[in-house]
Amino acid sequence: MDKETRKIARHLANKIIKEVGPAVREYVGTDLGGTEVKTGADGTPTSFIDQVAEEKIINILKNAEVYSYLVSEEVGELKLGKGTKRSINLTQELRRTDLADEETPKFIFLIDPVDRTSNAIKEIPAYAISVAIADVNQGRVATINDVELGFLYNLANGNFFEAEKGKGCKLNNEAVKPSDVIKVNEMTLGGFTKTGTSEASKLVDSARRMRVLGSVVLELSYVASGKYDAFLDLRGSRIIDIAAGKLILEEAGGIITDKYGQKLDNVLSIYEKAIVVAANNKIMHKQIIDILNDNQAEIIGKIGVISRIDQDSPIVFAAKIIDYIFTNGREVVVEKQLAHKLLELKENPDLSKIIQETKDNYPEIASELDEIDFNIDYDKISENLFDFDCDMAIILGGDGTLLRAHNKMKDEIPIFGINMGTVGFLTEIEVKHTFDALDDILRGDYYKEKRTRLVVSHENHNFKAMNEVVVMTDKPAKMLHFQILVDGEIIEEVRADGLIISTPSGSTAYSMSAGGPIVDPKVEGFIINPICPYKLGARPFVVSDNSEITVKLLKKGKNAVFVMDGQINEEAKYEEEIKFKKSRKDAHFIRTSSKYFYEKVKDKLNEGGIDSK
């Protein structure tokens, strides 16, 4: 958006605010103002006062000399300008490449005519009009990060916030900045925390003060100007509610992300919502994110090291990591098979050649491998995985290595995976980021992510699985007949080559290859996915992880094997039942990256390949 275009945008925004203010004030505190007149495009009730404000906005943009797109809660999505008014689907409209230059809108306006209408009707002085203006890049979908101008007018007291991307934020023409509070127990917190989680309650209990005014955009501006120290909406705010407030806060110097610390990049749409966590500074923001996700970091004193041992490069890299841990004053325990391989490597006359080959395979860390201290008694610091007792286990390999190790270790040991396999959905980082990530971890700058696991019961024996359990015939090219029950109710009888019961973590593994859905690990569910079912109508199910799933074999004379995470095989016979329930103990992963699930899925699937190690 060039200087002249911004000038036009500012003029339209100021005109909207100037005309909406008096129109709204006439109906504040009146019965007429609160009369419900219709249901808005976003599905919420529209009061008379909302309609009055929105009609003013539409009239101004309709008669403007330029075309604009408008996203507003009552009317939805419109194209306005030069006397025209037309309903559109903004996403579809932006993807068009056939518009002539003179027909292309210059702006996307995201406007909440009266944020917190109920306050205005009851004369509670916390209601405002917000105007966010995004640039138009015809041919691609617009996101909240395309917003370049943000305006907020407090209709109750006349305060006026304005922000321009890269130019800062002002309140009544004076620059503002957030508070410098860094302790959670000293913060003033605003927002909505209705999630039913103990973590949200813990955050509220930790705060010095809690405010709930109901106006998202106003409360975001309060963080920007130092009246609040933090704000969150864990219900999900509409994008039109937060678009202006996000820019105002960021330009003032604050931070706003989703619950997991990810930057907001939501599509501009009447239907789009986002969970938001806003704070005055990075220190406060990280503490809030950690509390909400139960990710409080603990001091890492003793570290276990596990590696795939079928290749030399991971073993060399394991030696470097062990050296690094000792150099940083931490204790180390090494898995016995790895220790044996390290002792062999130490005595290998071709050690220099092997190290050079590792450098060639991983040039990003070549300099880290220039010096490795092999003068370590690996046998003395080795233990069986069953006996590991450490604060964190570093696992070098792909998802197969990680799952094998996890199945043998104590449940409470958090895992940090370094991808030396092919894909590595479960691993945290690629090799090149290893030492930066380990530096962060040893400083305590990490969080723990919980992943649901399965408990599998068969004939009085229990097994565990983190990814999936596959039930299949013990003879190739033969079908099985399954009866599937959820909480005692038969949901399907199906003939198929096999059946996959998967956790969300395993949704990107065999289940995905068999046509199952990709499921966010935050989803509290399990996937039941038939493999090549004979009946075309047999489709995958996603069921609550509070349910008990029972699989029964119905075909006499046909036995089956069920395999946990590709590691443990057991046999089931005709009419025997295999039961699946959520484990009372979750798996824990050490995370340092803010890259969350969807971005990782996109990256990994673009790479292709399946990790078998």
Coordinates of C-alpha atoms in Angstrom, one line a residue:
M1 CA 0.0 0.0 0.0
D2 CA 1.7 3.2 -1.2
K3 CA 1.6 6.6 0.5
E4 CA -1.3 7.9 -1.6
T5 CA -3.4 4.7 -1.1
R6 CA -2.9 4.9 2.6
K7 CA -4.1 8.4 2.6
I8 CA -7.3 7.4 0.9
A9 CA -7.7 4.5 3.4
R10 CA -7.2 6.8 6.4
H11 CA -9.7 9.2 5.0
L12 CA -12.4 6.5 4.7
A13 CA -11.7 5.1 8.1
N14 CA -11.9 8.5 9.8
K15 CA -15.1 9.3 7.9
I16 CA -16.6 6.0 9.1
I17 CA -15.7 6.6 12.7
K18 CA -16.9 10.2 12.6
E19 CA -20.3 9.2 11.3
V20 CA -20.8 6.0 13.3
G21 CA -20.1 7.6 16.7
P22 CA -23.0 10.1 16.8
A23 CA -25.4 7.5 15.1
V24 CA -24.7 5.0 17.8
R25 CA -24.8 7.3 20.8
E26 CA -28.5 8.2 20.0
Y27 CA -29.5 4.6 20.8
V28 CA -27.1 3.8 23.7
G29 CA -29.1 2.7 26.7
T30 CA -32.4 2.6 24.9
D31 CA -34.9 -0.3 24.4
L32 CA -35.0 0.4 20.7
G33 CA -31.2 0.1 20.4
G34 CA -31.3 -3.3 22.0
T35 CA -34.1 -4.6 19.8
E36 CA -33.1 -7.8 18.0
V37 CA -33.8 -7.2 14.3
K38 CA -32.2 -10.2 12.6
T39 CA -29.5 -12.8 12.7
G40 CA -26.1 -11.6 11.3
A41 CA -24.0 -13.2 8.7
D42 CA -21.8 -14.8 11.4
G43 CA -24.8 -16.4 13.0
T44 CA -25.1 -14.0 16.0
P45 CA -28.2 -11.8 16.8
T46 CA -28.2 -8.3 15.3
S47 CA -29.5 -5.5 17.4
F48 CA -31.0 -2.3 16.0
I49 CA -27.9 -0.3 17.2
D50 CA -25.7 -2.7 15.2
Q51 CA -27.8 -2.2 12.1
V52 CA -27.7 1.6 12.3
A53 CA -23.9 1.5 12.6
E54 CA -23.4 -0.9 9.7
E55 CA -25.7 1.0 7.4
K56 CA -23.5 4.1 7.9
I57 CA -20.4 2.1 7.0
I58 CA -21.9 0.5 3.9
N59 CA -23.2 3.9 2.7
I60 CA -19.8 5.5 3.0
L61 CA -17.9 2.7 1.2
K62 CA -20.6 2.2 -1.4
N63 CA -20.3 5.9 -2.5
A64 CA -16.5 6.0 -2.3
E65 CA -14.5 6.7 -5.4
V66 CA -12.6 3.4 -5.0
Y67 CA -13.7 -0.2 -4.8
S68 CA -13.3 -2.0 -1.4
Y69 CA -14.1 -5.3 0.1
L70 CA -15.9 -5.2 3.4
V71 CA -16.1 -7.9 6.1
S72 CA -18.5 -7.1 8.8
E73 CA -20.5 -9.3 11.3
E74 CA -24.0 -8.3 10.2
V75 CA -23.8 -8.3 6.4
G76 CA -20.9 -10.7 5.9
E77 CA -18.7 -10.0 2.9
L78 CA -19.4 -7.3 0.3
K79 CA -17.8 -5.5 -2.6
L80 CA -18.5 -1.8 -2.4
G81 CA -17.6 1.4 -4.2
K82 CA -18.6 3.7 -7.1
G83 CA -22.2 3.3 -6.2
T84 CA -22.3 -0.5 -6.2
K85 CA -23.0 -3.0 -3.5
R86 CA -22.6 -6.8 -4.1
S87 CA -22.4 -9.8 -1.9
I88 CA -19.3 -11.9 -2.4
N89 CA -17.2 -14.7 -1.0
L90 CA -14.0 -12.9 -0.2
T91 CA -11.7 -15.9 -0.6
Q92 CA -13.1 -16.7 -4.0
E93 CA -13.1 -13.1 -5.0
L94 CA -9.4 -12.6 -4.1
R95 CA -8.4 -15.7 -6.1
R96 CA -9.8 -14.2 -9.3
T97 CA -7.2 -13.1 -11.8
D98 CA -9.7 -11.8 -14.5
L99 CA -10.5 -8.4 -12.9
A100 CA -9.5 -5.3 -14.9
D101 CA -7.3 -2.9 -13.0
E102 CA -10.2 -0.4 -12.6
E103 CA -12.4 -3.1 -11.1
T104 CA -9.9 -4.3 -8.5
P105 CA -10.6 -3.1 -5.0
K106 CA -7.9 -1.2 -3.2
F107 CA -8.7 -2.3 0.3
I108 CA -10.2 -4.9 2.5
F109 CA -12.0 -3.4 5.4
L110 CA -12.6 -5.5 8.5
I111 CA -15.1 -3.7 10.7
D112 CA -16.9 -4.4 13.9
P113 CA -19.4 -1.6 14.0
V114 CA -20.1 -2.0 17.8
D115 CA -17.8 -4.3 19.6
R116 CA -19.7 -5.5 22.7
T117 CA -23.2 -4.3 21.8
S118 CA -24.6 -5.5 25.1
N119 CA -22.4 -3.1 27.0
A120 CA -23.7 -0.2 24.9
I121 CA -27.3 -1.2 25.5
K122 CA -26.8 -1.4 29.2
E123 CA -24.7 1.8 29.2
I124 CA -21.6 0.0 30.5
P125 CA -18.7 2.2 29.2
A126 CA -16.8 -0.5 27.3
Y127 CA -17.9 -0.6 23.6
A128 CA -16.1 0.5 20.5
I129 CA -15.9 0.6 16.7
S130 CA -12.8 -1.1 15.2
V131 CA -11.6 -0.7 11.7
A132 CA -8.8 -2.7 10.2
I133 CA -7.6 -2.2 6.6
A134 CA -5.7 -4.8 4.7
D135 CA -3.9 -4.5 1.4
V136 CA -5.4 -6.4 -1.6
N137 CA -3.1 -8.8 -3.5
Q138 CA -5.4 -10.1 -6.2
G139 CA -4.7 -13.7 -7.0
R140 CA -4.0 -14.9 -3.4
V141 CA -6.0 -15.3 -0.2
A142 CA -5.5 -12.5 2.3
T143 CA -4.6 -13.2 5.9
I144 CA -4.6 -11.1 9.1
N145 CA -0.9 -10.3 8.5
D146 CA -2.0 -8.3 5.4
V147 CA -3.6 -5.7 7.7
E148 CA -1.6 -2.4 7.4
L149 CA -3.8 0.1 9.2
G150 CA -5.8 -0.3 12.4
F151 CA -8.2 2.1 14.1
L152 CA -10.2 1.8 17.4
Y153 CA -12.6 4.4 18.7
N154 CA -13.9 4.0 22.2
L155 CA -17.5 5.1 21.7
A156 CA -18.0 5.4 25.5
N157 CA -15.1 7.9 26.3
G158 CA -13.8 9.1 22.9
N159 CA -10.3 7.6 23.1
F160 CA -8.9 7.0 19.7
F161 CA -6.2 4.4 18.9
E162 CA -4.5 4.2 15.5
A163 CA -1.6 2.1 14.2
E164 CA 0.2 1.8 10.9
K165 CA 2.4 -1.2 10.1
G166 CA 6.0 -0.4 10.7
K167 CA 5.1 3.1 12.1
G168 CA 4.0 2.4 15.7
C169 CA 0.8 3.1 17.6
K170 CA -0.8 6.2 19.0
L171 CA -3.5 6.9 21.5
N172 CA -5.0 10.4 21.0
N173 CA -1.9 11.3 18.9
E174 CA 0.5 10.2 21.7
A175 CA 2.8 7.2 21.3
V176 CA 1.9 4.3 23.6
K177 CA 3.8 1.3 24.9
P178 CA 2.9 -1.8 27.0
S179 CA 3.8 -2.2 30.6
D180 CA 7.1 -3.7 31.8
V181 CA 5.6 -6.2 34.2
I182 CA 7.3 -9.6 33.9
K183 CA 5.9 -11.6 36.8
V184 CA 2.6 -13.5 36.4
N185 CA 1.6 -12.9 40.0
E186 CA 1.8 -9.1 39.4
M187 CA -0.1 -9.0 36.1
T188 CA -3.5 -7.6 35.3
L189 CA -5.2 -10.1 33.0
G190 CA -8.2 -9.6 30.8
G191 CA -10.2 -11.9 28.7
F192 CA -12.1 -15.1 28.5
T193 CA -10.8 -18.3 29.9
K194 CA -13.7 -20.7 29.7
T195 CA -12.0 -23.9 28.6
G196 CA -12.6 -26.3 31.5
T197 CA -8.9 -26.9 31.9
S198 CA -6.9 -26.7 35.1
E199 CA -4.2 -24.8 33.3
A200 CA -6.6 -21.9 32.5
S201 CA -7.7 -21.9 36.1
K202 CA -4.1 -21.9 37.3
L203 CA -3.4 -18.8 35.1
V204 CA -6.3 -16.9 36.5
D205 CA -5.4 -17.9 40.1
S206 CA -1.8 -16.7 39.5
A207 CA -2.8 -13.2 38.2
R208 CA -3.0 -10.3 40.6
R209 CA -6.1 -9.0 38.9
M210 CA -8.6 -10.4 36.4
R211 CA -10.8 -8.2 34.2
V212 CA -13.7 -9.3 31.9
L213 CA -15.1 -6.3 29.9
G214 CA -16.3 -8.3 26.9
S215 CA -14.8 -6.1 24.3
V216 CA -11.9 -8.0 22.6
V217 CA -10.5 -5.1 20.6
L218 CA -10.7 -2.7 23.6
E219 CA -8.9 -5.1 25.9
L220 CA -6.2 -5.7 23.3
S221 CA -5.7 -1.9 23.2
Y222 CA -5.4 -1.9 27.0
V223 CA -2.4 -4.3 26.7
A224 CA -0.9 -2.0 24.1
S225 CA -1.3 1.1 26.3
G226 CA -0.2 -0.6 29.6
K227 CA -3.6 -0.8 31.3
Y228 CA -3.5 -4.6 31.1
D229 CA -0.4 -6.8 31.1
A230 CA -2.1 -9.6 29.2
F231 CA -5.3 -10.7 27.5
L232 CA -6.5 -14.0 26.2
D233 CA -9.6 -15.4 24.6
L234 CA -9.6 -19.2 24.8
R235 CA -13.1 -19.5 23.3
G236 CA -11.9 -18.1 19.9
S237 CA -12.3 -14.5 18.7
R238 CA -13.6 -13.6 15.3
I239 CA -11.0 -12.2 13.0
I240 CA -13.0 -9.0 12.6
D241 CA -12.8 -8.6 16.3
I242 CA -9.1 -8.9 16.6
A243 CA -7.7 -7.6 13.3
A244 CA -7.3 -3.9 14.3
G245 CA -6.3 -4.8 17.9
K246 CA -3.6 -7.2 16.7
L247 CA -1.9 -4.4 14.7
I248 CA -2.4 -1.9 17.5
L249 CA -0.8 -4.2 20.0
E250 CA 2.1 -5.3 17.8
E251 CA 3.0 -1.8 16.8
A252 CA 3.0 -0.7 20.4
G253 CA 5.6 -3.5 21.1
G254 CA 3.4 -6.3 22.5
I255 CA 2.9 -9.9 21.4
I256 CA -0.1 -11.8 20.2
T257 CA -0.2 -15.5 19.2
D258 CA -2.4 -18.5 19.4
K259 CA -2.4 -20.7 22.5
Y260 CA 0.7 -22.5 21.5
G261 CA 2.8 -19.4 20.8
Q262 CA 2.3 -19.6 17.0
K263 CA 2.0 -16.4 15.1
L264 CA -1.5 -15.7 13.9
D265 CA -1.9 -16.1 10.1
N266 CA -5.7 -16.6 9.8
V267 CA -7.5 -16.1 6.6
L268 CA -9.7 -12.9 6.4
S269 CA -13.2 -14.2 6.5
I270 CA -16.5 -13.6 8.3
Y271 CA -16.3 -17.2 9.5
E272 CA -12.7 -17.3 10.7
K273 CA -11.9 -17.4 14.5
A274 CA -8.7 -17.7 16.4
I275 CA -7.7 -18.4 20.0
V276 CA -5.5 -15.5 21.1
V277 CA -2.9 -15.0 23.8
A278 CA -1.6 -11.4 24.0
A279 CA 1.0 -10.0 26.4
N280 CA 3.1 -6.9 27.1
N281 CA 6.5 -8.6 26.4
K282 CA 8.2 -11.9 25.5
I283 CA 9.0 -12.8 29.1
M284 CA 5.3 -12.5 30.3
H285 CA 4.1 -14.2 27.1
K286 CA 6.3 -17.3 27.5
Q287 CA 5.2 -17.8 31.1
I288 CA 1.5 -17.6 30.0
I289 CA 2.0 -20.0 27.1
D290 CA 3.8 -22.4 29.4
I291 CA 1.1 -22.3 32.0
L292 CA -1.7 -22.8 29.5
N293 CA 0.0 -25.8 28.0
D294 CA 1.3 -27.2 31.3
N295 CA 4.8 -26.8 29.9
Q296 CA 6.7 -25.5 32.9
A297 CA 10.3 -26.3 32.2
E298 CA 12.4 -28.2 34.8
I299 CA 16.2 -28.2 35.1
I300 CA 17.7 -30.9 33.0
G301 CA 20.5 -32.5 35.0
K302 CA 20.9 -36.0 33.5
I303 CA 20.4 -36.8 29.8
G304 CA 20.0 -40.2 28.1
V305 CA 21.3 -40.8 24.6
I306 CA 19.9 -43.4 22.2
S307 CA 20.6 -43.8 18.5
R308 CA 19.9 -46.0 15.6
I309 CA 23.0 -48.2 15.2
D310 CA 22.7 -49.6 11.7
Q311 CA 24.6 -46.6 10.2
D312 CA 27.9 -45.0 11.2
S313 CA 26.8 -41.3 10.9
P314 CA 24.2 -41.4 13.8
I315 CA 26.8 -43.2 16.0
V316 CA 29.4 -40.5 15.3
F317 CA 26.9 -37.8 16.0
A318 CA 25.9 -39.5 19.2
A319 CA 29.5 -39.4 20.3
K320 CA 29.6 -35.6 19.6
I321 CA 26.3 -35.1 21.6
I322 CA 27.7 -37.1 24.6
D323 CA 30.9 -34.9 24.4
Y324 CA 28.7 -31.8 24.3
I325 CA 26.6 -32.9 27.3
F326 CA 29.7 -33.6 29.5
T327 CA 31.2 -30.3 28.4
N328 CA 28.1 -28.5 29.6
G329 CA 28.3 -30.1 33.0
R330 CA 25.5 -32.6 32.8
E331 CA 25.4 -36.3 33.5
V332 CA 25.0 -38.8 30.7
V333 CA 23.6 -42.3 30.4
V334 CA 24.0 -44.2 27.1
E335 CA 21.9 -47.1 25.9
K336 CA 24.0 -50.3 26.1
Q337 CA 23.9 -51.2 22.4
L338 CA 24.9 -47.7 21.4
A339 CA 27.7 -47.8 24.0
H340 CA 29.0 -51.1 22.4
K341 CA 29.0 -49.5 19.0
L342 CA 30.8 -46.4 20.3
L343 CA 33.5 -48.6 21.8
E344 CA 33.9 -50.3 18.4
L345 CA 34.0 -47.0 16.6
K346 CA 36.6 -45.7 19.0
E347 CA 39.0 -48.5 18.1
N348 CA 38.2 -48.5 14.4
P349 CA 41.4 -47.7 12.4
D350 CA 39.1 -45.9 9.8
L351 CA 37.6 -43.6 12.4
S352 CA 38.9 -40.4 10.6
K353 CA 37.4 -41.6 7.3
I354 CA 34.0 -42.4 9.0
I355 CA 33.9 -38.9 10.6
Q356 CA 34.6 -37.3 7.2
E357 CA 31.8 -39.3 5.6
T358 CA 29.5 -38.0 8.4
K359 CA 30.6 -34.5 7.6
D360 CA 29.8 -35.1 3.9
N361 CA 26.4 -36.5 4.8
Y362 CA 25.6 -33.6 7.1
P363 CA 27.6 -30.5 5.9
E364 CA 25.6 -28.2 8.1
I365 CA 27.3 -29.6 11.2
A366 CA 30.6 -30.4 9.7
S367 CA 32.5 -27.9 11.9
E368 CA 30.9 -29.3 15.0
L369 CA 32.5 -32.7 14.2
D370 CA 36.1 -31.3 13.9
E371 CA 36.8 -32.3 17.4
I372 CA 35.1 -35.1 19.3
D373 CA 36.3 -36.4 22.6
F374 CA 36.3 -40.2 22.4
N375 CA 38.3 -40.5 25.6
I376 CA 35.1 -41.6 27.5
D377 CA 34.4 -44.9 29.2
Y378 CA 31.1 -45.5 27.3
D379 CA 30.7 -48.9 29.0
K380 CA 30.8 -47.3 32.5
I381 CA 27.9 -44.8 31.6
S382 CA 25.8 -47.4 29.8
E383 CA 22.5 -48.9 30.9
N384 CA 19.6 -50.9 29.5
L385 CA 16.7 -48.7 28.3
F386 CA 14.5 -50.4 30.9
D387 CA 16.7 -49.0 33.6
F388 CA 17.1 -45.4 32.3
D389 CA 16.5 -42.8 35.0
C390 CA 17.1 -39.4 33.5
D391 CA 15.5 -36.0 33.0
M392 CA 15.4 -36.3 29.2
A393 CA 16.2 -38.8 26.5
I394 CA 17.8 -37.7 23.2
I395 CA 17.0 -40.1 20.4
L396 CA 18.8 -39.9 17.1
G397 CA 16.9 -41.6 14.3
G398 CA 13.5 -41.6 12.7
D399 CA 10.1 -42.3 14.1
G400 CA 10.8 -46.1 14.2
T401 CA 13.9 -45.5 16.5
L402 CA 11.9 -43.2 18.7
L403 CA 9.0 -45.6 19.1
R404 CA 11.2 -48.5 19.9
A405 CA 13.0 -46.5 22.5
H406 CA 9.8 -45.1 24.0
N407 CA 8.2 -48.6 24.4
K408 CA 11.2 -49.7 26.5
M409 CA 11.7 -46.6 28.7
K410 CA 9.9 -45.5 31.8
D411 CA 6.7 -43.5 30.9
E412 CA 7.7 -40.3 32.6
I413 CA 11.0 -39.7 30.7
P414 CA 10.5 -36.9 28.2
I415 CA 11.8 -37.5 24.7
F416 CA 13.8 -35.2 22.4
G417 CA 14.0 -36.5 18.9
I418 CA 16.6 -35.5 16.3
N419 CA 15.7 -36.7 12.8
M420 CA 18.3 -39.0 11.3
G421 CA 15.6 -41.0 9.5
T422 CA 13.6 -40.2 6.3
V423 CA 10.6 -38.2 7.5
G424 CA 10.4 -38.1 11.2
F425 CA 7.0 -36.7 12.2
L426 CA 7.6 -37.4 15.9
T427 CA 11.1 -36.0 16.0
E428 CA 11.5 -32.4 17.1
I429 CA 14.3 -31.1 14.9
E430 CA 16.6 -31.7 11.9
V431 CA 20.3 -32.4 12.6
K432 CA 21.5 -28.9 11.6
H433 CA 19.5 -27.3 14.5
T434 CA 20.8 -29.7 17.2
F435 CA 23.2 -27.6 19.2
D436 CA 21.1 -24.4 19.1
A437 CA 18.2 -26.5 20.4
L438 CA 20.3 -28.2 23.1
D439 CA 21.6 -24.8 24.2
D440 CA 18.0 -23.6 24.7
I441 CA 17.1 -26.8 26.6
L442 CA 20.0 -26.5 29.0
R443 CA 18.9 -22.9 29.7
G444 CA 15.4 -24.1 30.5
D445 CA 14.0 -22.5 27.3
Y446 CA 11.8 -25.4 26.2
Y447 CA 8.4 -26.9 26.9
K448 CA 6.8 -30.3 27.3
E449 CA 4.2 -31.5 24.8
K450 CA 1.8 -34.3 25.9
R451 CA 0.7 -37.0 23.5
T452 CA -2.1 -39.5 24.1
R453 CA -1.2 -43.2 24.2
L454 CA -3.2 -46.4 23.9
V455 CA -3.4 -49.3 26.3
V456 CA -4.2 -52.6 24.5
S457 CA -5.7 -55.5 26.4
H458 CA -5.9 -59.1 25.2
E459 CA -6.3 -62.3 27.3
N460 CA -5.2 -60.6 30.6
H461 CA -2.2 -59.0 29.0
N462 CA -1.7 -55.3 28.6
F463 CA 0.5 -53.5 26.0
K464 CA 1.0 -49.8 25.2
A465 CA 1.2 -47.9 21.9
M466 CA 1.9 -44.3 21.0
N467 CA 1.1 -44.3 17.3
E468 CA -1.1 -47.2 16.3
V469 CA -2.1 -50.8 16.6
V470 CA -2.6 -52.8 13.4
V471 CA -4.7 -55.9 13.4
M472 CA -4.1 -58.1 10.3
T473 CA -4.2 -61.7 9.1
D474 CA -1.4 -64.0 10.0
K475 CA -1.5 -65.3 6.4
P476 CA -0.8 -63.1 3.4
A477 CA -3.6 -62.1 1.0
K478 CA -6.4 -63.3 3.4
M479 CA -9.2 -61.1 4.7
L480 CA -10.5 -60.9 8.3
H481 CA -14.0 -60.4 9.5
F482 CA -14.1 -57.8 12.3
Q483 CA -16.8 -56.7 14.7
I484 CA -16.1 -53.2 16.1
L485 CA -17.7 -51.9 19.2
V486 CA -17.4 -48.5 20.9
D487 CA -18.5 -48.4 24.6
G488 CA -20.3 -51.7 24.0
E489 CA -22.3 -50.5 20.9
I490 CA -21.6 -52.2 17.6
I491 CA -20.6 -49.5 15.1
E492 CA -19.4 -51.7 12.3
E493 CA -19.0 -55.3 11.0
V494 CA -16.5 -55.3 8.2
R495 CA -14.4 -57.7 6.1
A496 CA -11.0 -56.2 5.4
D497 CA -7.3 -56.9 5.0
G498 CA -6.8 -55.4 8.5
L499 CA -7.8 -52.7 10.9
I500 CA -5.8 -49.8 12.3
I501 CA -6.6 -48.2 15.7
S502 CA -4.6 -45.0 15.8
T503 CA -3.9 -42.1 18.2
P504 CA -3.7 -38.6 16.7
S505 CA 0.1 -38.9 16.8
G506 CA -0.2 -42.0 14.6
S507 CA -2.7 -40.3 12.2
T508 CA 0.3 -39.3 10.0
A509 CA 1.7 -42.9 9.8
Y510 CA 0.1 -46.1 8.5
S511 CA -3.4 -44.8 9.1
M512 CA -2.8 -41.9 6.7
S513 CA -1.4 -44.2 4.1
A514 CA -4.5 -46.3 4.4
G515 CA -6.7 -43.4 3.6
G516 CA -7.4 -42.2 7.2
P517 CA -7.6 -38.5 8.2
I518 CA -4.7 -36.4 9.5
V519 CA -5.7 -35.5 13.1
D520 CA -4.2 -32.7 15.2
P521 CA -2.5 -34.1 18.3
K522 CA -4.6 -31.7 20.4
V523 CA -7.8 -33.6 19.3
E524 CA -9.0 -36.0 22.1
G525 CA -9.8 -38.9 19.9
F526 CA -8.8 -42.2 18.3
I527 CA -9.1 -43.2 14.6
I528 CA -10.6 -46.6 13.6
N529 CA -9.5 -47.2 10.0
P530 CA -10.3 -50.5 8.0
I531 CA -7.5 -51.5 5.6
C532 CA -8.9 -52.2 2.1
P533 CA -12.4 -53.0 3.3
Y534 CA -14.5 -55.2 1.0
K535 CA -17.6 -53.0 1.7
L536 CA -17.2 -49.7 -0.1
G537 CA -19.3 -47.9 2.6
A538 CA -16.9 -48.8 5.4
R539 CA -15.1 -45.6 6.2
P540 CA -12.8 -44.5 9.0
F541 CA -14.3 -43.4 12.4
V542 CA -12.9 -40.8 14.8
V543 CA -14.2 -41.6 18.3
S544 CA -13.7 -40.0 21.7
D545 CA -10.5 -41.1 23.5
N546 CA -12.7 -41.5 26.6
S547 CA -14.3 -44.5 24.9
E548 CA -13.4 -48.1 25.0
I549 CA -12.9 -49.7 21.6
T550 CA -13.4 -53.5 21.3
V551 CA -12.4 -55.5 18.2
K552 CA -13.7 -59.1 17.9
L553 CA -12.7 -61.6 15.2
L554 CA -15.8 -63.3 13.7
K555 CA -14.3 -65.6 11.0
K556 CA -13.7 -69.1 12.4
G557 CA -10.4 -70.7 11.6
K558 CA -8.7 -67.3 10.8
N559 CA -6.3 -66.0 13.4
A560 CA -4.9 -62.5 13.4
V561 CA -1.8 -60.7 14.6
F562 CA -1.9 -57.3 16.2
V563 CA 1.2 -55.1 16.1
M564 CA 1.9 -52.2 18.5
D565 CA 3.8 -49.3 16.9
G566 CA 5.5 -51.8 14.5
Q567 CA 7.4 -53.2 17.5
I568 CA 5.4 -55.9 19.4
N569 CA 3.5 -58.7 17.7
E570 CA 0.7 -60.7 19.5
E571 CA -1.7 -63.3 18.2
A572 CA -5.5 -63.2 18.5
K573 CA -7.9 -66.1 17.7
Y574 CA -11.5 -66.5 16.6
E575 CA -14.0 -64.8 18.9
E576 CA -11.2 -63.3 21.1
E577 CA -11.5 -59.6 21.9
I578 CA -8.9 -56.9 21.7
K579 CA -9.7 -53.9 23.8
F580 CA -8.3 -50.3 23.4
K581 CA -8.4 -47.5 25.9
K582 CA -6.6 -44.3 26.6
S583 CA -3.6 -44.7 28.8
R584 CA -3.7 -42.9 32.1
K585 CA -0.1 -41.8 31.4
D586 CA 0.7 -39.6 28.4
A587 CA 3.9 -39.5 26.5
H588 CA 6.0 -36.3 26.8
F589 CA 8.1 -34.7 24.2
I590 CA 10.6 -31.9 24.7
R591 CA 9.9 -29.1 22.2
T592 CA 11.9 -26.0 21.4
S593 CA 10.4 -25.1 18.0
S594 CA 7.3 -22.9 17.6
K595 CA 6.6 -24.8 14.4
Y596 CA 3.4 -26.6 15.2
F597 CA 1.6 -29.6 13.7
Y598 CA 0.2 -28.2 10.5
E599 CA 3.4 -26.6 9.3
K600 CA 5.3 -29.7 10.1
V601 CA 2.8 -31.9 8.3
K602 CA 3.1 -29.7 5.2
D603 CA 6.9 -29.8 5.3
K604 CA 7.2 -33.5 5.9
L605 CA 4.6 -34.5 3.3
N606 CA 6.4 -32.3 0.7
E607 CA 9.6 -34.2 1.4
G608 CA 7.9 -37.6 0.8
G609 CA 9.1 -41.0 1.9
I610 CA 8.4 -43.2 4.9
D611 CA 10.9 -43.6 7.7
S612 CA 11.5 -47.2 8.6
K613 CA 14.3 -46.7 11.1

